Coordinates of C-alpha atoms and ligand atoms in Angstrom, one line a residue:
M1 CA 103.2 50.4 -118.3
V2 CA 104.2 53.9 -119.4
L3 CA 103.9 56.7 -116.8
G4 CA 103.1 60.2 -118.1
Q5 CA 100.7 63.0 -118.0
V6 CA 97.5 63.9 -119.8
D7 CA 96.5 67.5 -119.6
G8 CA 98.7 67.9 -116.5
E9 CA 97.3 64.9 -114.7
D10 CA 99.4 61.9 -113.9
A11 CA 98.4 58.9 -116.0
V12 CA 99.6 55.4 -116.9
L13 CA 99.2 53.9 -120.4
V14 CA 98.7 50.2 -120.0
R15 CA 98.8 47.5 -122.6
S16 CA 96.9 44.3 -121.8
G17 CA 96.8 41.8 -124.7
D18 CA 96.0 43.8 -127.8
E19 CA 94.3 46.6 -126.0
C20 CA 95.6 49.8 -124.5
F21 CA 94.1 51.7 -121.7
A22 CA 95.0 55.1 -120.2
V23 CA 94.0 55.5 -116.5
G24 CA 95.0 57.7 -113.5
A25 CA 98.4 57.0 -112.0
N26 CA 97.5 57.3 -108.4
C27 CA 95.6 54.8 -106.3
T28 CA 92.5 56.4 -104.6
H29 CA 93.3 54.7 -101.3
Y30 CA 96.7 56.2 -100.1
H31 CA 98.0 57.4 -103.5
G32 CA 100.1 54.3 -104.3
A33 CA 101.9 54.5 -107.6
L34 CA 99.9 52.3 -109.9
S35 CA 102.7 52.3 -112.5
Q36 CA 104.5 50.0 -110.1
G37 CA 101.5 47.7 -109.7
L38 CA 100.4 44.7 -111.7
V39 CA 98.1 44.3 -114.6
V40 CA 96.0 41.1 -114.4
G41 CA 93.7 40.7 -117.4
D42 CA 91.7 44.0 -117.6
T43 CA 92.5 45.0 -114.0
L44 CA 95.3 47.1 -112.5
R45 CA 96.4 46.2 -108.9
C46 CA 98.0 48.7 -106.5
P47 CA 101.4 47.7 -105.1
L48 CA 100.7 49.1 -101.5
H49 CA 97.6 47.4 -100.3
H50 CA 96.3 45.5 -103.4
A51 CA 93.3 47.6 -104.4
C52 CA 92.1 46.4 -107.8
F53 CA 90.8 48.8 -110.5
S54 CA 89.0 48.0 -113.7
L55 CA 91.1 49.3 -116.7
R56 CA 87.8 49.5 -118.7
T57 CA 85.8 51.7 -116.3
G58 CA 88.2 52.9 -113.7
E59 CA 86.0 51.4 -111.0
A60 CA 87.6 50.4 -107.7
L61 CA 86.6 46.7 -108.0
R62 CA 88.1 45.7 -104.7
A63 CA 88.9 47.5 -101.6
P64 CA 90.8 49.2 -99.9
A65 CA 90.3 51.8 -102.6
L66 CA 86.6 52.8 -102.9
D67 CA 86.7 55.6 -105.5
P68 CA 87.4 55.1 -109.2
I69 CA 90.5 56.3 -111.0
P70 CA 90.2 58.6 -114.0
R71 CA 90.4 57.2 -117.5
W72 CA 90.9 58.5 -121.0
R73 CA 89.9 57.4 -124.4
V74 CA 92.7 55.7 -126.3
E75 CA 93.1 55.5 -130.0
I76 CA 95.6 53.4 -131.9
V77 CA 96.6 54.8 -135.2
G78 CA 99.1 52.7 -137.1
E79 CA 101.9 52.1 -134.7
K80 CA 101.0 55.0 -132.5
V81 CA 98.8 55.2 -129.4
F82 CA 97.0 58.4 -128.7
V83 CA 95.5 59.3 -125.4
R84 CA 92.4 61.5 -126.2
E85 CA 89.7 63.1 -124.0
R86 CA 88.9 62.1 -120.4
L87 CA 85.9 59.8 -120.1
A88 CA 83.1 60.1 -117.6
Y89 CA 82.8 57.4 -115.0
P90 CA 80.0 55.1 -116.2
G91 CA 77.6 55.4 -113.2
R92 CA 75.0 52.7 -112.7
E93 CA 71.6 54.1 -113.4
H94 CA 69.8 50.8 -112.9
L95 CA 69.8 48.3 -110.2
V96 CA 72.0 45.7 -111.7
S97 CA 70.4 42.9 -109.8
S98 CA 67.1 43.4 -111.7
A99 CA 69.2 41.9 -114.5
V100 CA 69.7 38.9 -112.3
G101 CA 66.0 38.5 -112.0
Q102 CA 65.9 38.7 -108.3
S103 CA 63.6 40.8 -106.1
V104 CA 65.7 43.1 -104.0
P105 CA 65.0 43.7 -100.3
A106 CA 63.0 46.8 -99.6
S107 CA 65.2 47.6 -96.6
V108 CA 68.8 46.6 -95.5
V109 CA 70.1 47.0 -92.0
I110 CA 73.9 46.8 -91.4
I111 CA 75.1 46.4 -87.8
G112 CA 78.6 47.9 -87.6
G113 CA 80.2 51.0 -88.9
G114 CA 83.6 49.6 -89.6
A115 CA 85.4 48.3 -92.6
A116 CA 82.9 45.6 -93.6
G117 CA 79.8 47.8 -92.8
L118 CA 81.0 50.7 -94.8
G119 CA 82.2 48.4 -97.7
A120 CA 78.7 47.0 -97.9
A121 CA 76.8 50.3 -97.7
D122 CA 79.0 51.8 -100.3
M123 CA 78.7 48.9 -102.6
L124 CA 74.9 48.7 -102.2
R125 CA 74.5 52.3 -103.4
R126 CA 77.2 51.8 -106.1
Q127 CA 75.1 48.9 -107.4
G128 CA 72.1 51.2 -107.7
Y129 CA 70.2 49.9 -104.7
D130 CA 67.8 52.6 -103.7
G131 CA 65.9 51.0 -100.9
S132 CA 66.1 51.9 -97.3
L133 CA 69.6 51.5 -95.9
T134 CA 70.5 51.9 -92.2
M135 CA 73.9 51.5 -90.7
I136 CA 74.0 51.2 -86.9
S137 CA 77.3 51.6 -85.1
A138 CA 78.3 51.6 -81.5
D139 CA 81.2 53.9 -82.5
D140 CA 81.0 57.6 -81.9
W141 CA 82.5 58.5 -85.3
P142 CA 81.4 57.7 -88.8
P143 CA 83.4 54.9 -90.4
Y144 CA 87.1 55.6 -90.1
D145 CA 90.5 54.2 -91.0
R146 CA 91.1 51.8 -88.2
P147 CA 94.5 50.6 -89.3
N148 CA 95.8 54.1 -89.1
L149 CA 95.0 54.4 -85.4
S150 CA 98.2 52.6 -84.4
K151 CA 100.3 54.3 -87.2
D152 CA 100.2 57.9 -88.4
F153 CA 97.3 58.9 -86.2
L154 CA 99.2 57.9 -83.1
V155 CA 102.3 59.7 -84.2
G156 CA 100.3 62.8 -84.9
N157 CA 100.9 62.7 -88.7
A158 CA 97.2 62.1 -89.6
P159 CA 94.7 64.8 -88.6
D160 CA 91.1 63.7 -87.8
E161 CA 89.8 64.6 -91.3
W162 CA 92.2 62.0 -92.9
M163 CA 90.7 59.3 -90.8
R164 CA 87.3 59.4 -92.4
L165 CA 86.6 56.7 -95.0
R166 CA 83.9 58.9 -96.4
L167 CA 83.2 62.6 -96.1
P168 CA 80.3 63.5 -93.7
E169 CA 78.1 64.6 -96.6
F170 CA 78.4 61.2 -98.3
Y171 CA 75.9 59.6 -95.9
G172 CA 73.2 62.2 -96.6
E173 CA 73.9 62.2 -100.4
Q174 CA 73.7 58.4 -100.5
K175 CA 70.7 58.3 -98.2
I176 CA 72.4 56.1 -95.7
D177 CA 70.8 56.4 -92.3
L178 CA 73.9 56.4 -90.2
V179 CA 73.0 55.7 -86.6
L180 CA 76.0 56.4 -84.4
N181 CA 76.6 55.8 -80.7
S182 CA 74.0 53.1 -80.7
R183 CA 74.4 49.5 -79.7
V184 CA 72.2 46.8 -81.0
S185 CA 71.2 44.6 -78.1
A186 CA 69.2 41.8 -79.8
L187 CA 68.2 40.4 -83.1
D188 CA 64.7 39.2 -83.7
I189 CA 65.3 37.2 -86.9
P190 CA 61.8 35.6 -87.2
R191 CA 60.2 39.1 -87.0
K192 CA 63.0 40.7 -89.0
R193 CA 64.0 43.5 -86.7
V194 CA 66.9 44.6 -84.6
L195 CA 66.5 46.1 -81.1
L196 CA 68.8 48.8 -79.8
E197 CA 69.9 49.3 -76.2
N198 CA 68.0 52.7 -76.3
G199 CA 64.8 50.9 -77.0
Q200 CA 64.5 51.7 -80.7
T201 CA 63.8 49.0 -83.2
Y202 CA 64.6 48.8 -86.9
G203 CA 62.9 46.4 -89.3
F204 CA 64.9 44.8 -92.2
E205 CA 64.4 42.6 -95.2
A206 CA 68.1 41.8 -95.3
L207 CA 70.6 42.1 -92.5
L208 CA 74.4 42.3 -92.5
I209 CA 76.2 41.6 -89.2
A210 CA 79.5 43.4 -89.3
T211 CA 80.2 43.8 -85.6
G212 CA 83.9 43.1 -85.9
A213 CA 85.9 42.2 -82.9
E214 CA 86.7 43.6 -79.5
A215 CA 90.0 43.8 -77.6
V216 CA 90.6 41.0 -75.1
R217 CA 90.7 42.5 -71.6
L218 CA 93.3 41.5 -69.1
K219 CA 93.3 42.2 -65.4
I220 CA 96.5 43.5 -64.0
E221 CA 96.8 43.4 -60.2
G222 CA 97.1 46.9 -58.7
A223 CA 96.5 48.8 -62.0
T224 CA 93.9 51.6 -62.0
D225 CA 91.6 52.0 -65.0
S226 CA 93.3 55.1 -66.1
Q227 CA 96.7 53.3 -66.3
I228 CA 95.4 50.7 -68.7
H229 CA 94.7 51.4 -72.4
Y230 CA 93.4 49.2 -75.3
L231 CA 93.4 50.2 -78.9
R232 CA 90.4 49.3 -81.0
T233 CA 88.4 52.5 -81.5
F234 CA 89.0 56.1 -82.4
A235 CA 88.2 57.0 -78.8
D236 CA 90.8 54.6 -77.6
A237 CA 93.4 56.1 -79.9
R238 CA 92.5 59.6 -78.8
A239 CA 92.9 58.6 -75.2
I240 CA 96.4 57.2 -75.9
V241 CA 97.4 60.3 -77.8
A242 CA 96.3 62.5 -74.9
K243 CA 98.3 60.4 -72.4
A244 CA 101.4 60.2 -74.7
A245 CA 101.7 63.9 -74.8
S246 CA 103.2 64.0 -71.3
A247 CA 104.5 60.4 -71.0
K248 CA 108.1 59.4 -70.7
S249 CA 107.8 55.6 -70.4
V250 CA 105.1 53.1 -71.5
A251 CA 104.7 49.4 -71.3
V252 CA 103.2 47.5 -74.2
V253 CA 101.8 44.1 -73.1
G254 CA 101.7 41.8 -76.1
A255 CA 104.0 41.5 -79.1
S256 CA 101.2 41.4 -81.6
F257 CA 101.0 43.5 -84.7
I258 CA 99.0 46.1 -82.9
G259 CA 101.2 46.1 -79.9
L260 CA 104.3 46.5 -82.0
E261 CA 102.8 49.2 -84.2
V262 CA 101.9 51.1 -81.0
A263 CA 105.5 50.6 -79.8
A264 CA 106.9 51.9 -83.1
S265 CA 104.6 55.0 -83.0
L266 CA 105.4 55.8 -79.3
R267 CA 109.2 55.4 -80.0
T268 CA 108.8 57.8 -82.9
L269 CA 107.4 60.3 -80.3
G270 CA 110.5 59.7 -78.2
I271 CA 108.8 57.8 -75.4
A272 CA 110.7 54.9 -73.8
V273 CA 108.9 51.6 -74.7
N274 CA 109.1 48.2 -73.0
V275 CA 107.3 45.3 -74.7
I276 CA 106.3 42.5 -72.4
A277 CA 105.1 39.2 -73.9
P278 CA 105.1 35.5 -73.0
E279 CA 106.4 34.2 -76.4
S280 CA 110.0 33.8 -77.3
Q281 CA 109.9 36.0 -80.5
P282 CA 107.4 38.6 -81.5
L283 CA 104.8 37.6 -84.2
E284 CA 106.2 34.1 -84.1
R285 CA 102.8 32.4 -84.2
V286 CA 101.8 34.2 -87.4
M287 CA 105.1 34.7 -89.2
G288 CA 107.5 32.2 -87.7
P289 CA 110.7 32.8 -85.7
E290 CA 112.8 34.1 -88.7
V291 CA 110.5 37.1 -89.4
G292 CA 109.9 37.5 -85.6
R293 CA 113.7 37.8 -85.0
M294 CA 114.0 40.4 -87.8
V295 CA 111.1 42.5 -86.4
R296 CA 112.5 42.3 -82.9
G297 CA 115.9 43.5 -84.2
L298 CA 114.2 46.4 -86.1
H299 CA 112.4 47.5 -82.9
E300 CA 115.5 47.1 -80.8
A301 CA 117.4 49.3 -83.2
H302 CA 114.8 52.0 -82.5
G303 CA 115.3 51.6 -78.8
V304 CA 112.4 49.3 -77.8
V305 CA 113.3 47.0 -74.9
F306 CA 111.7 43.5 -75.1
H307 CA 110.9 41.4 -72.0
L308 CA 110.0 38.1 -73.8
G309 CA 109.0 35.0 -71.9
E310 CA 107.5 37.3 -69.3
T311 CA 104.1 38.5 -68.1
V312 CA 103.1 41.3 -65.7
R313 CA 102.9 40.4 -62.0
N314 CA 101.4 43.7 -60.8
I315 CA 101.6 47.5 -60.8
N316 CA 102.1 49.6 -57.7
P317 CA 101.5 52.5 -58.1
T318 CA 103.6 53.3 -61.2
T319 CA 106.1 50.5 -60.7
L320 CA 105.4 47.5 -62.9
T321 CA 106.8 44.2 -61.7
L322 CA 107.4 41.4 -64.2
S323 CA 106.9 37.7 -63.6
G324 CA 110.7 37.3 -63.4
G325 CA 110.9 40.0 -60.6
A326 CA 112.4 42.9 -62.6
T327 CA 110.7 46.3 -62.2
L328 CA 109.9 49.1 -64.6
E329 CA 108.6 52.6 -64.0
V330 CA 105.7 53.3 -66.4
D331 CA 103.3 56.2 -67.1
F332 CA 100.7 53.9 -68.6
V333 CA 100.2 50.4 -70.1
V334 CA 98.8 49.5 -73.6
L335 CA 97.4 46.0 -73.7
G336 CA 97.6 44.4 -77.2
V337 CA 96.8 40.8 -76.3
G338 CA 94.5 40.0 -79.1
V339 CA 90.8 40.4 -80.0
R340 CA 87.8 38.2 -79.9
P341 CA 85.0 38.4 -82.5
S342 CA 81.8 40.2 -81.3
L343 CA 79.5 37.3 -81.4
T344 CA 76.9 37.9 -78.6
L345 CA 74.1 39.1 -81.0
A346 CA 74.6 36.1 -83.3
E347 CA 74.7 33.6 -80.3
Q348 CA 71.6 35.0 -78.7
A349 CA 69.8 34.8 -82.1
A350 CA 70.9 31.1 -82.3
L351 CA 72.8 31.6 -85.6
A352 CA 75.5 29.0 -86.2
T353 CA 78.7 30.1 -84.6
D354 CA 82.1 28.5 -84.2
R355 CA 84.7 31.0 -82.9
G356 CA 83.0 33.3 -85.4
I357 CA 79.7 33.5 -87.2
V358 CA 79.7 30.6 -89.6
V359 CA 78.9 31.8 -93.2
N360 CA 78.8 30.0 -96.5
E361 CA 80.8 31.0 -99.6
Y362 CA 78.2 33.7 -100.2
L363 CA 78.7 35.1 -96.7
E364 CA 75.2 34.1 -95.7
T365 CA 74.7 32.9 -92.1
S366 CA 72.6 29.9 -91.1
A367 CA 69.5 32.2 -91.4
P368 CA 68.5 33.1 -95.0
G369 CA 68.8 36.8 -95.7
V370 CA 71.1 37.4 -92.8
F371 CA 74.8 37.9 -93.9
A372 CA 78.0 38.4 -91.9
A373 CA 81.3 39.9 -92.9
G374 CA 84.6 41.0 -91.5
D375 CA 86.4 40.1 -88.3
V376 CA 83.3 38.4 -87.0
A377 CA 82.8 36.0 -89.9
R378 CA 84.3 32.5 -90.4
W379 CA 84.1 31.5 -94.1
P380 CA 85.2 28.6 -96.3
D381 CA 88.4 29.9 -97.8
P382 CA 88.9 28.1 -101.2
H383 CA 92.7 28.8 -101.2
S384 CA 93.6 27.1 -97.9
G385 CA 90.7 24.7 -98.1
E386 CA 89.9 25.6 -94.5
I387 CA 87.1 27.4 -92.7
I388 CA 88.9 30.5 -91.5
R389 CA 88.4 33.8 -89.7
V390 CA 91.0 36.6 -90.0
E391 CA 91.4 40.1 -88.7
H392 CA 92.5 41.9 -91.9
W393 CA 91.2 45.3 -93.0
V394 CA 91.1 44.5 -96.7
V395 CA 89.3 41.2 -96.2
A396 CA 86.7 42.9 -94.1
E397 CA 86.0 45.6 -96.7
R398 CA 85.9 43.1 -99.5
Q399 CA 83.6 40.8 -97.6
G400 CA 81.3 43.7 -97.0
Q401 CA 81.4 44.4 -100.7
V402 CA 80.6 40.8 -101.7
A403 CA 77.9 40.5 -99.0
A404 CA 76.2 43.7 -100.5
K405 CA 76.2 42.1 -103.9
N406 CA 74.7 38.9 -102.5
I407 CA 72.0 40.8 -100.6
L408 CA 71.1 42.0 -104.1
G409 CA 70.9 38.5 -105.4
Y410 CA 74.2 38.1 -107.3
R411 CA 75.3 34.8 -105.7
E412 CA 79.0 35.9 -105.8
R413 CA 81.4 33.7 -104.0
F414 CA 83.8 35.3 -101.6
D415 CA 87.1 33.9 -103.0
A416 CA 89.6 36.8 -102.6
V417 CA 93.0 35.7 -101.4
P418 CA 93.4 37.0 -97.8
F419 CA 95.8 40.0 -97.6
F420 CA 97.1 42.2 -94.8
W421 CA 99.9 44.7 -94.2
S422 CA 101.6 45.9 -91.1
Q423 CA 103.9 49.0 -90.7
H424 CA 106.9 49.3 -88.4
Y425 CA 108.8 52.5 -88.7
D426 CA 109.7 52.7 -92.5
V427 CA 109.3 48.9 -92.9
A428 CA 106.0 47.5 -94.4
I429 CA 105.3 43.8 -94.3
N430 CA 102.7 42.6 -96.8
Y431 CA 101.2 39.1 -96.4
V432 CA 99.0 37.2 -98.9
G433 CA 97.4 33.8 -98.4
H434 CA 96.7 32.1 -95.1
A435 CA 98.9 29.7 -93.2
E436 CA 97.9 28.7 -89.7
R437 CA 100.4 25.8 -89.8
W438 CA 103.3 25.2 -92.1
D439 CA 106.1 22.6 -92.3
S440 CA 108.8 24.7 -94.1
V441 CA 109.7 28.3 -94.7
E442 CA 111.7 29.4 -97.7
I443 CA 113.3 32.8 -97.8
D444 CA 114.0 34.5 -101.1
G445 CA 116.4 37.4 -100.5
D446 CA 117.7 38.7 -97.3
L447 CA 115.6 39.3 -94.2
N448 CA 118.2 41.5 -92.5
S449 CA 118.5 43.9 -95.4
R450 CA 114.7 43.9 -95.4
N451 CA 114.3 42.9 -99.0
C452 CA 112.8 39.5 -99.2
A453 CA 109.9 37.2 -99.8
V454 CA 109.1 34.5 -97.2
F455 CA 107.2 31.4 -98.4
Y456 CA 105.2 29.4 -95.9
K457 CA 104.7 25.9 -97.2
R458 CA 102.9 22.8 -96.2
A459 CA 103.6 19.5 -98.0
G460 CA 105.4 21.5 -100.7
R461 CA 102.6 23.9 -101.4
T462 CA 102.9 27.6 -100.7
L463 CA 100.1 28.7 -98.5
A464 CA 101.2 32.2 -97.8
V465 CA 103.9 34.7 -98.8
A466 CA 105.2 37.6 -96.6
T467 CA 107.2 40.3 -98.4
I468 CA 109.3 43.2 -97.4
S469 CA 110.2 45.8 -100.1
R470 CA 108.9 43.4 -102.8
D471 CA 105.4 44.8 -103.5
L472 CA 105.3 43.5 -107.0
Q473 CA 106.2 40.0 -105.9
S474 CA 103.4 40.2 -103.3
L475 CA 100.9 41.1 -106.1
Q476 CA 102.2 38.3 -108.3
A477 CA 101.8 35.8 -105.5
E478 CA 98.2 37.0 -105.0
A479 CA 97.4 36.7 -108.7
A480 CA 98.9 33.2 -108.9
M481 CA 96.9 32.1 -105.8
E482 CA 93.8 33.5 -107.4
A483 CA 94.5 31.6 -110.6
R484 CA 95.3 28.4 -108.6
I485 CA 98.8 28.4 -110.1
P486 CA 101.5 27.1 -107.7
V487 CA 103.5 30.0 -106.1
Ligands
FAD1 C1 94.8 49.6 -84.2 C2 94.5 48.7 -85.3 C3 95.4 48.6 -86.3 C4 95.1 47.7 -87.4 N1 96.0 47.6 -88.4 C5 95.7 46.8 -89.4 C6 96.6 46.8 -90.6 O1 97.6 47.4 -90.6 N2 96.3 45.9 -91.6 C7 95.2 45.1 -91.5 O2 95.0 44.3 -92.5 N3 94.4 45.1 -90.5 C8 94.6 46.0 -89.4 N4 93.8 46.0 -88.4 C9 92.6 45.1 -88.4 C10 91.4 45.8 -89.1 O3 91.2 47.0 -88.6 C11 90.2 44.9 -88.9 O4 90.4 43.7 -89.5 C12 88.9 45.6 -89.5 O5 88.7 46.8 -88.8 C13 87.7 44.6 -89.3 O6 86.6 45.3 -89.8 P1 85.1 44.9 -89.3 O7 84.2 45.8 -90.1 O8 84.9 43.5 -89.3 O9 85.1 45.4 -87.8 P2 85.4 46.8 -87.2 O10 86.2 47.7 -88.1 O11 85.9 46.6 -85.8 O12 83.9 47.4 -87.1 C14 83.0 46.8 -86.2 C15 81.9 47.8 -86.0 O13 80.8 47.2 -85.4 C16 80.3 48.1 -84.3 N5 79.6 47.2 -83.4 C17 80.0 46.1 -82.7 N6 79.1 45.6 -82.0 C18 78.0 46.4 -82.2 C19 76.6 46.3 -81.7 N7 76.2 45.4 -80.9 N8 75.8 47.3 -82.1 C20 76.2 48.3 -83.0 N9 77.4 48.3 -83.5 C21 78.3 47.4 -83.1 C22 81.5 48.8 -83.9 O14 81.2 49.9 -83.2 C23 82.2 49.0 -85.2 O15 81.7 50.2 -85.8 C24 94.0 46.9 -87.3 C25 93.1 46.9 -86.2 C26 93.4 47.8 -85.2 C27 92.4 47.9 -84.0
FES2 S1 97.5 52.9 -101.7 FE1 96.6 51.6 -103.1 S2 95.7 50.1 -102.0 FE2 96.5 51.4 -100.5

């Protein structure tokens, strides 16, 4: 790839096989440098969070980017390549699924205004669907950047406007009826309608359940409601920001990704942070003890104090007592002890569930025409060969996108390789694949200098790869897994 400028705009000239393409150099998600990404066939992948763009059309084929990148006409004359005028984005005039010979549903209802819900609504309109489209969300804000709640937003580096996945006018322009602050209380699948807590009902021909997950609640003896915080919603994040403004010391219960990201953000604000967790190393269950040790060292170097192998005995009134008897003075507590999928609606409607809503490879539930996507869905992952449920932003958005296409009759399998990232201070961990159990870990590079790839293997086969400062290697591992080439 060659990085340059066309008419003052950053562009990359890409060769793929015999063809050359000129496209914008910045990812439309968080402006990742696409010149440092990976070309796979006629797609260009972003090194930061693995968005995938078509080199032919500029379209953001896969989330987390939603908007296309610019592209220019390329002409090859002899041995020279000329980048000519900018090309318009080829919008879709027609409903593509009419080409598939399917009748499309007259109305689609999406329950959930998170990653999967927005990914689906966006894709339905992108595909030219012009039927009635309603998105019902219990949230008080239009779809927002949930991963940022524990990162830049908590530190104060991301104003509210940056948190929107789409501008407010998008919903009107795209004729998406966005119903906020509204909770669906029941599904009536035989009569094809959803019932809201406020008594309203919405009929549907196709339904997507994208209700995500909710934070696991924990009772702490002696704690008042105002001392305990969870972090799932924008409202939760705002409440923590408000408290943090005058706090000196905070306890984070749980050494999960979210708990540790909160710890990092609060440390960046200069607040004393104690992390309390029963395990012996943070993130051990997901990433193993080696990465756990490194992450712990990183946080300790920033002043976080860990109380591992401990739980909270009680709080009285601001003195927190640990199970081992030690005491800490805290202004408030953030509980990051995991989430559970929001299954109630599906269970009440007698959809097949198994620690998640069970869906097939097309993300369709046990009821025809009813789809599920995101944190709530358990799907057959062709890469691990297991039926899995994950809590990854990019997976949720991509599942929403694929569910949308299947609502329109495409019969597209969801076969994306799972991917997530996590940010701790200036260290980003990228993870591709899925390994719930492994029998060996191989480390290429050096964990302590934070430049490495960690391979999680079972019976000699790499199931997942975690990387630090090796974004290209992460993309390469993803592409190899997609192509079923041993990593
Ligand atoms: C603080 C934080 C940081 C994170 N950081 C990362 C990260 O760095 N990388 C990563 O890969 N993942 C991260 N995640 C996980 C990621 O955000 C989730 O995997 C993703 O949001 C799941 O998307 P979803 O659409 O399935 O659910 P959600 O985004 O949770 O959306 C669910 C939606 O459903 C609505 N809803 C639920 N029940 C009802 C109902 N009955 N009626 C109406 N609406 C309902 C909710 O209000 C919400 O709008 C993070 C999560 C959190 C909380
Ligand atoms: S910046 Fe490109 S995927 Fe996030």
